XYZ file of C-alpha atoms in Angstrom:
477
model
C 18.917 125.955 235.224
C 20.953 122.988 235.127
C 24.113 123.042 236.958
C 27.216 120.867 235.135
C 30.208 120.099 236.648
C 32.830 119.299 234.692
C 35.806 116.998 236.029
C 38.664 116.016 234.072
C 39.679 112.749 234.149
C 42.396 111.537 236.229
C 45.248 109.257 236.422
C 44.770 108.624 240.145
C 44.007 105.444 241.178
C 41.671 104.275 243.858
C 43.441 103.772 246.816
C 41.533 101.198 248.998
C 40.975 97.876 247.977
C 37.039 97.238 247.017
C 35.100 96.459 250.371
C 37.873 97.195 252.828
C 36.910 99.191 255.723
C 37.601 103.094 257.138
C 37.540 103.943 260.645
C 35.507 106.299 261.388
C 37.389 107.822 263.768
C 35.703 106.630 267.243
C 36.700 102.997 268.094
C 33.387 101.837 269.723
C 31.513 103.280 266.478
C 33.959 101.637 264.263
C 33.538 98.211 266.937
C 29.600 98.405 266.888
C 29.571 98.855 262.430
C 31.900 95.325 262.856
C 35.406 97.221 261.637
C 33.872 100.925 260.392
C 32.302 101.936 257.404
C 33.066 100.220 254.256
C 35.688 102.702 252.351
C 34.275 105.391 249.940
C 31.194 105.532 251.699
C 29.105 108.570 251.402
C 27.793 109.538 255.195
C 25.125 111.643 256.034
C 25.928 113.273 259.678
C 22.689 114.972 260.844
C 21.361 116.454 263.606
C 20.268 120.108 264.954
C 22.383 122.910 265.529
C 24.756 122.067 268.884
C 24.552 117.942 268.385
C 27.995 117.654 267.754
C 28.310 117.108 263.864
C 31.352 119.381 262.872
C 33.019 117.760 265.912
C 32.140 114.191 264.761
C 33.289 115.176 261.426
C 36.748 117.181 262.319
C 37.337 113.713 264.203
C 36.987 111.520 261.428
C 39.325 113.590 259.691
C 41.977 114.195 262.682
C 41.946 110.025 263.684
C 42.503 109.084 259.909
C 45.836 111.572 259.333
C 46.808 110.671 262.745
C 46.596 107.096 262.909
C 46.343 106.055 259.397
C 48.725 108.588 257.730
C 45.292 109.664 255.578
C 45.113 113.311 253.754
C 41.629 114.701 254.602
C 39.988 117.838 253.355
C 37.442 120.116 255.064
C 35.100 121.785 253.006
C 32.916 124.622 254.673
C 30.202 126.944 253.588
C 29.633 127.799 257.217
C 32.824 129.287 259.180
C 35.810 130.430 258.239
C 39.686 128.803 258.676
C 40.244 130.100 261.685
C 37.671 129.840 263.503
C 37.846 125.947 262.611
C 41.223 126.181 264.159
C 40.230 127.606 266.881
C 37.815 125.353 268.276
C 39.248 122.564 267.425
C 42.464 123.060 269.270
C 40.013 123.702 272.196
C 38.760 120.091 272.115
C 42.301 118.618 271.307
C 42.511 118.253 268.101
C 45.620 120.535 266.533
C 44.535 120.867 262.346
C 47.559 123.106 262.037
C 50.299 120.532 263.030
C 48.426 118.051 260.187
C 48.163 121.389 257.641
C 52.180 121.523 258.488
C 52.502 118.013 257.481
C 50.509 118.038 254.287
C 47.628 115.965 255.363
C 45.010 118.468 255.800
C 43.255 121.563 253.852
C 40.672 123.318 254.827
C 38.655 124.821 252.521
C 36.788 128.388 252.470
C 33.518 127.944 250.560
C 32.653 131.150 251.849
C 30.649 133.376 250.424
C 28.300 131.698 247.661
C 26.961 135.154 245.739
C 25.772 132.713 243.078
C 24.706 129.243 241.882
C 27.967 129.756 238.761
C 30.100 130.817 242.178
C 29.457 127.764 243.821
C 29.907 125.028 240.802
C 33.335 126.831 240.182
C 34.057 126.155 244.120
C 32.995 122.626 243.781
C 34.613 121.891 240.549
C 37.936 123.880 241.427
C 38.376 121.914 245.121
C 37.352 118.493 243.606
C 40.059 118.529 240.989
C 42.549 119.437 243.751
C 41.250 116.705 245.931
C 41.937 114.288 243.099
C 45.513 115.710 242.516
C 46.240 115.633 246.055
C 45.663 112.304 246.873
C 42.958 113.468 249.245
C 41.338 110.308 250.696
C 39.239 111.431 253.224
C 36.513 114.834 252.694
C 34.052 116.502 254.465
C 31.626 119.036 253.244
C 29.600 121.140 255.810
C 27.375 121.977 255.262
C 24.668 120.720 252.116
C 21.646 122.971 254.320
C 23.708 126.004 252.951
C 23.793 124.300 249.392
C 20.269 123.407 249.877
C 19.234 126.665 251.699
C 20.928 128.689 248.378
C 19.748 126.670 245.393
C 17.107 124.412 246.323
C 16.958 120.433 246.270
C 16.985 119.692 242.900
C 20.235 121.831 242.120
C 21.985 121.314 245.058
C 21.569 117.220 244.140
C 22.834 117.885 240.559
C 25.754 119.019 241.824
C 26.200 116.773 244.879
C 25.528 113.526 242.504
C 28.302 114.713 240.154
C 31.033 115.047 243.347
C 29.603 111.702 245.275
C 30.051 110.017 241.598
C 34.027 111.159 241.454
C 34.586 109.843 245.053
C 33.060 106.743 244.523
C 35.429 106.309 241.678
C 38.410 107.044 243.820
C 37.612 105.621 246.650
C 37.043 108.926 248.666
C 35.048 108.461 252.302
C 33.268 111.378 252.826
C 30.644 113.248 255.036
C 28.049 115.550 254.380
C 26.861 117.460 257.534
C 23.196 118.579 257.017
C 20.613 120.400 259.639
C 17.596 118.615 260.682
C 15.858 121.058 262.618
C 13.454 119.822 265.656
C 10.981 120.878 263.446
C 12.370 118.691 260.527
C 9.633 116.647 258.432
C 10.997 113.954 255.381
C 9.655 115.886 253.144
C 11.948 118.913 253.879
C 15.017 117.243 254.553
C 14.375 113.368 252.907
C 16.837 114.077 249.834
C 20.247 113.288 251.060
C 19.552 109.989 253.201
C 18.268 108.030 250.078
C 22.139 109.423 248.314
C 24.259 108.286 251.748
C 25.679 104.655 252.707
C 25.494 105.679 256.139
C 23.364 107.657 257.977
C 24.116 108.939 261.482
C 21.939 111.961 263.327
C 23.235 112.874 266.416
C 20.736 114.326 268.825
C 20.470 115.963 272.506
C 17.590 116.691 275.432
C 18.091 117.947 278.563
C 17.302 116.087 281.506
C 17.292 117.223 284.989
C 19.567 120.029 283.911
C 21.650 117.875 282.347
C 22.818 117.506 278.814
C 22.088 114.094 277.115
C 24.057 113.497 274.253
C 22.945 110.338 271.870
C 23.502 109.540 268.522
C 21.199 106.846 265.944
C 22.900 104.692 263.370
C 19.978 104.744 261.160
C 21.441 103.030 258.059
C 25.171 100.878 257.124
C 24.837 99.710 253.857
C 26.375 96.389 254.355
C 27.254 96.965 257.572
C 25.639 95.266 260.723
C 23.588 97.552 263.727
C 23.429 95.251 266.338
C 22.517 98.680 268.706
C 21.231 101.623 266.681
C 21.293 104.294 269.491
C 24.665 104.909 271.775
C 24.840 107.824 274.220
C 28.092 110.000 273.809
C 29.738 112.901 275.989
C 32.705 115.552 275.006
C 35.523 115.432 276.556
C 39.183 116.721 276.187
C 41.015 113.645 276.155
C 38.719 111.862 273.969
C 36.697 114.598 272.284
C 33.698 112.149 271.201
C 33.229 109.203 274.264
C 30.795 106.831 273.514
C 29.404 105.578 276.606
C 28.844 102.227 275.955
C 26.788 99.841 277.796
C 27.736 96.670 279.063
C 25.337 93.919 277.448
C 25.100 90.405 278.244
C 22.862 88.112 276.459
C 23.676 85.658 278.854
C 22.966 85.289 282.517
C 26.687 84.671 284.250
C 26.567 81.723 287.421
C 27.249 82.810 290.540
C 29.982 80.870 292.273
C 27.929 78.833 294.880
C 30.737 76.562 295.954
C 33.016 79.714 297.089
C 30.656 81.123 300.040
C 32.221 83.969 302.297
C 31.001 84.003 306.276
C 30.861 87.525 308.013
C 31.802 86.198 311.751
C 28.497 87.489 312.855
C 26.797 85.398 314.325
C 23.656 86.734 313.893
C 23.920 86.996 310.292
C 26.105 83.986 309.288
C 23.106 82.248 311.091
C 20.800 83.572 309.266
C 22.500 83.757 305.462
C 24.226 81.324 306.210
C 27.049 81.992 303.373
C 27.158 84.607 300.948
C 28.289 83.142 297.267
C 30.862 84.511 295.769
C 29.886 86.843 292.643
C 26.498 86.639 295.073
C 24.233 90.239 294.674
C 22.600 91.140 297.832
C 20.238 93.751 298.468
C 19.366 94.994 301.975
C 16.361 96.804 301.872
C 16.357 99.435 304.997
C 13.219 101.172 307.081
C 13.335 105.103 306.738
C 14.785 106.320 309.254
C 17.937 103.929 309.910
C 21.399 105.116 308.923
C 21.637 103.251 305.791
C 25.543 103.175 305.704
C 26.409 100.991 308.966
C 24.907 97.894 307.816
C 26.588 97.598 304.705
C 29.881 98.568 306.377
C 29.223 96.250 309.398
C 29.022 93.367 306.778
C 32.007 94.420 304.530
C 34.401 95.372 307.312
C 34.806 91.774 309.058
C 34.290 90.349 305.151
C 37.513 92.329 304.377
C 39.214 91.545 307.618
C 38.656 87.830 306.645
C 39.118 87.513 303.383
C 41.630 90.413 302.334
C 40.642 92.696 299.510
C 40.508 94.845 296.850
C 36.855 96.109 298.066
C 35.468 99.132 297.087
C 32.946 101.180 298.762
C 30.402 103.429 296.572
C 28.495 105.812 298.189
C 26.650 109.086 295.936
C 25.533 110.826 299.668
C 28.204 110.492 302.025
C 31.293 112.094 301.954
C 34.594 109.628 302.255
C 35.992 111.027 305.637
C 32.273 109.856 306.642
C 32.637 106.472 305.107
C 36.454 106.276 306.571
C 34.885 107.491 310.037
C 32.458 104.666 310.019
C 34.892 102.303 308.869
C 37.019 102.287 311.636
C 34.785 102.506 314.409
C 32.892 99.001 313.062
C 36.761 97.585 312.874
C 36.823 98.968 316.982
C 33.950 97.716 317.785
C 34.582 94.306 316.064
C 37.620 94.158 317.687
C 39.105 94.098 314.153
C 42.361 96.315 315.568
C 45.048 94.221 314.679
C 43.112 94.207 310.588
C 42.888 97.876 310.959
C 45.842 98.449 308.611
C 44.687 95.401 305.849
C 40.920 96.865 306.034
C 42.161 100.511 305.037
C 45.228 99.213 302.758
C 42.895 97.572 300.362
C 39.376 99.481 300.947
C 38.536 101.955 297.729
C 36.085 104.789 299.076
C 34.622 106.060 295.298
C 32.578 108.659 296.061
C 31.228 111.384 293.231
C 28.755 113.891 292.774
C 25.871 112.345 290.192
C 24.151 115.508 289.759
C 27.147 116.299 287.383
C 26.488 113.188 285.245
C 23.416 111.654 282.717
C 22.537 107.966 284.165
C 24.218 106.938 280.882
C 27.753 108.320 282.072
C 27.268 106.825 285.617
C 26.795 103.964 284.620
C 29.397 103.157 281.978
C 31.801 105.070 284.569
C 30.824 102.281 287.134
C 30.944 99.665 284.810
C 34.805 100.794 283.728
C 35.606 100.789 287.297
C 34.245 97.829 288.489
C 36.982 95.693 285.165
C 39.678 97.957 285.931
C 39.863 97.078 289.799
C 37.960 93.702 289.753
C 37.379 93.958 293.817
C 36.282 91.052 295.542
C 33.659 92.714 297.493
C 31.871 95.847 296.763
C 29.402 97.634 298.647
C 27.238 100.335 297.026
C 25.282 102.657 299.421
C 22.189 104.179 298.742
C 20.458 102.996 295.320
C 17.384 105.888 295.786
C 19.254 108.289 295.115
C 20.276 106.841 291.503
C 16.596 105.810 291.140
C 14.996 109.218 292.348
C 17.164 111.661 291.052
C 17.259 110.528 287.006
C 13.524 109.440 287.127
C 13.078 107.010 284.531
C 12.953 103.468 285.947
C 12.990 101.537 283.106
C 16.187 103.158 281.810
C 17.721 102.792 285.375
C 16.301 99.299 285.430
C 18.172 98.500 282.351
C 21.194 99.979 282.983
C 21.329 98.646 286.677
C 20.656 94.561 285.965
C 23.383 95.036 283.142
C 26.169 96.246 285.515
C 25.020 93.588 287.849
C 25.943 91.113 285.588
C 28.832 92.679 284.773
C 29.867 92.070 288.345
C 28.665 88.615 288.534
C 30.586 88.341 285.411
C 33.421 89.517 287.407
C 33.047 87.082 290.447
C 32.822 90.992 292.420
C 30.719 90.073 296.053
C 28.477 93.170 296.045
C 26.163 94.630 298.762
C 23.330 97.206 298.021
C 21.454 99.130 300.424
C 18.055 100.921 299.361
C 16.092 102.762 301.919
C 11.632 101.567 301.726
C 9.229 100.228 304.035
C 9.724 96.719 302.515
C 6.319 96.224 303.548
C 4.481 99.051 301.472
C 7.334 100.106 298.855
C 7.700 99.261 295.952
C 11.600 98.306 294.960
C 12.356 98.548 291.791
C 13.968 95.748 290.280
C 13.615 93.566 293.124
C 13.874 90.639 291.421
C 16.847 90.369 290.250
C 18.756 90.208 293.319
C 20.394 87.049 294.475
C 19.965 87.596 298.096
C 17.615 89.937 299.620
C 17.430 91.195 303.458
C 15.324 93.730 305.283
C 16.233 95.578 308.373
C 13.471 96.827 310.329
C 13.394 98.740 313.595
C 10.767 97.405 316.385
C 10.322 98.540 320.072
C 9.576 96.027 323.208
C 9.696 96.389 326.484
C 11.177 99.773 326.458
C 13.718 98.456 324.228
C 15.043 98.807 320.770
C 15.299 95.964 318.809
C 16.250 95.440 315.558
C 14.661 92.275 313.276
C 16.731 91.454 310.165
C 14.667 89.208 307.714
C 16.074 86.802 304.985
C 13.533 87.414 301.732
C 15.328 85.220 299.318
C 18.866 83.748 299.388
C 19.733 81.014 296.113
C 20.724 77.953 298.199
C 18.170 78.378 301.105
C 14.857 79.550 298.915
C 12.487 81.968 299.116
C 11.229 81.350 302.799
C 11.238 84.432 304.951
C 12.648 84.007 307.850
C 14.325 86.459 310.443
C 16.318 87.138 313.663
C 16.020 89.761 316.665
C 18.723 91.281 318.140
C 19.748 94.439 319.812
C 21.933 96.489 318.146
C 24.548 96.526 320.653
C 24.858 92.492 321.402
C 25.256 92.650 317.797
C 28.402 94.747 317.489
C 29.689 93.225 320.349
C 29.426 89.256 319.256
C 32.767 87.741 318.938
C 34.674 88.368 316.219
C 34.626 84.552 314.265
C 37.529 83.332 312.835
């Protein structure tokens, strides 16, 4: 049986100028496709049941009335009005104050008893999308149509409707399933139809929920990055968490050098460059946390802030504790109130986040407070706890150069036997130390090696002391 649809012609006139673009509703999609999609597009939104299409599509809708004054229409075969309403307003987005203003409908499609039933849906809506002015659709979902009629009818029908809103200049989005199980020759039909074709995905990591989505077709639109990870959230409903890329390697600022006032390691590093990344790699064992305050607290003293101290393991009354018994010991007392004033403890919980939200959420705070010294405690725990080095690797050297970018002075501390583990990323550090605990004489010593350092070279060379002629060394100024 063939299915017709028949449309009357129209006096409406396209809206959009030819090749002028649409947003599509999430601003780092629409900066990624160079501007959006190109207007009255046809875009497939696929993905398996929980991925976040009728969200991605109710936001495409809710952005375009909101900001652009744009009448949208929501077609459905699956749920009902309210229930639409309902979870929308849940994520944010209120339909019923656009319905109130004219620039939404939402349309029943339910039930389908029959293929006649649904061409009279189809034909009845389109017209009153044309009279309406509608500009923006979405129809959810073509499985249904598919699941009810088969391929070949359900693209009779669909070809007739894509057809009209080419004419008019209509953007629109089909939401289809792709089941894990999905092969192209189940599902292959609609992305040879679309202009765009997005499938939005998820896995579960570690107990945690890893959103992503693929851009895997733009007619006439760039991809320079085909897959971005995404979260849900109230404020924004669809986040994109999007990297930081460089394809450039920023300079580090070697005529700006910052000196502790320790002796023993100002004699050692010599200076630190500003923008400078410097890893201290600590033995097992060794409270991890008083180095890298014991070189930011004098730094701070000295040079005045912002600095921000990041820690995923200790809690900030332990940080603060620590804090101000190195500015005691240092004999710092007189900075105690510049060292707290303009010291950031940011502390969270990471086994609430992917390694894609961590590190975007770093990356926004490192711009936003640009401080001039960071120092971020305990790297295994990042690199143990989300598993997959390469993905940490890649995320980690971009938000490094993000800081260099920034001309940010950051410290890292990682816990291995620098001698038989294996750090990962080691590399691309710009100065790299070791702390090692040795015994003599009854005593406990502590040797601090220099690995690499970009002025002074690759030589190792090192420095005893005891911990407590170190603390109490004059304060330099």
């Amino acid at each position: 049986m063939i299915i017709l649809l028949t449309i009357r012609s129209s006096k409406r006139e396209v809206q959009m100028p030819k090749g002028s673009f649409c947003s599509l509703g999430i601003s780092e999609l629409d900066e990624l496709l160079g501007g959006g999609v190109i207007c009255g597009s046809i875009i497939l939104v696929e993905g398996p049941p929980g991925a976040g299409k009728t969200t991605f599509a109710a936001k495409f809708l809710y952005e375009g009335a909101k900001r652009f004054n744009k009448k949208g229409a929501y077609l459905s075969f699956v749920e009902d009005r309210d229930s639409f309403h309902t979870f929308m307003k849940n994520l944010g987005l209120d339909f019923r104050k656009l319905e109130d203003k004219g620039l939404f409908i939402f349309i029943e499609g339910l039930p389908i008893p029959n293929e006649d039933a649904a061409k009279l849906i189809l034909e009845r809506h389109l017209v009153s999308i044309i009279e309406e002015g509608i500009s923006q659709v979405v129809i959810d979902s073509l499985t249904v149509l598919v699941k009810a009629f088969g391929i070949e009818r359900t693209r009779e029908m669909l070809t007739t409707i894509l057809r009209e809103f080419k004419k008019l200049g209509v953007t629109a989005i089909i939401i289809a399933e792709k089941p894990r199980s999905y092969t192209e020759a189940e599902l292959g039909m609609e992305e040879y139809i679309a202009d765009v074709v997005i499938e939005l995905n998820y896995r579960i990591e570690y107990g945690r929920i890893v959103r992503y989505m693929r851009v895997l077709k733009a007619r006439g639109r760039p991809i320079p990055l085909s897959e971005l990870y995404f979260r849900l959230t109230k404020e924004k409903v669809i986040e994109i968490l999007k990297p930081v890329l460089y394809e450039d390697i920023p300079e580090i600022d070697v005529k700006t050098q910052y000196k502790t006032g320790l002796h023993v390691f100002d004699k050692l590093i010599g200076g630190v460059p500003r923008g400078s990344q410097t890893l201290i790699v600590i033995e097992p064992g060794l409270n991890s946390l008083e180095p890298l305050l014991m070189i930011m607290v004098p730094l701070i003293a000295r040079y005045g802030g912002p600095a921000v101290i990041r820690s995923y393991t200790v809690s900030p009354n332990e940080i603060r504790r620590i804090l101000l018994n190195y500015v005691k010991v240092l004999d710092l007392t007189l900075s105690l109130q510049k060292v707290l004033n303009e010291t950031i403890i940011d502390t969270r919980n990471i086994y609430l986040m992917n390694i894609y939200e961590l590190a975007v959420i770093n990356a926004k705070a490192d711009s936003g407070i640009r401080p001039k010294f960071m120092g971020i405690h305990d790297l295994n725990t990042v690199a143990e706890i989300y598993g997959d080095e390469k993905t940490y690797l890649i995320l980690h050297v971009n938000n490094i150069l993000n800081r260099r970018r920034l001309g940010i002075t950051t410290f890292y501390t990682y816990v291995a036997d620098i001698k038989r583990d294996r750090v990962p990323g080691i590399h691309i550090y710009d100065i790299i130390l070791s702390i090692e605990r040795i015994e003599a004489h009854g005593k406990l010593y502590y040797k601090i090696t220099r690995l690499k350092h970009p002025l002074l070279g690759l030589s190792p060379i090192y420095e005893v002391y005891e911990p407590i002629k170190l603390v109490k060394e004059p304060f330099r100024t």
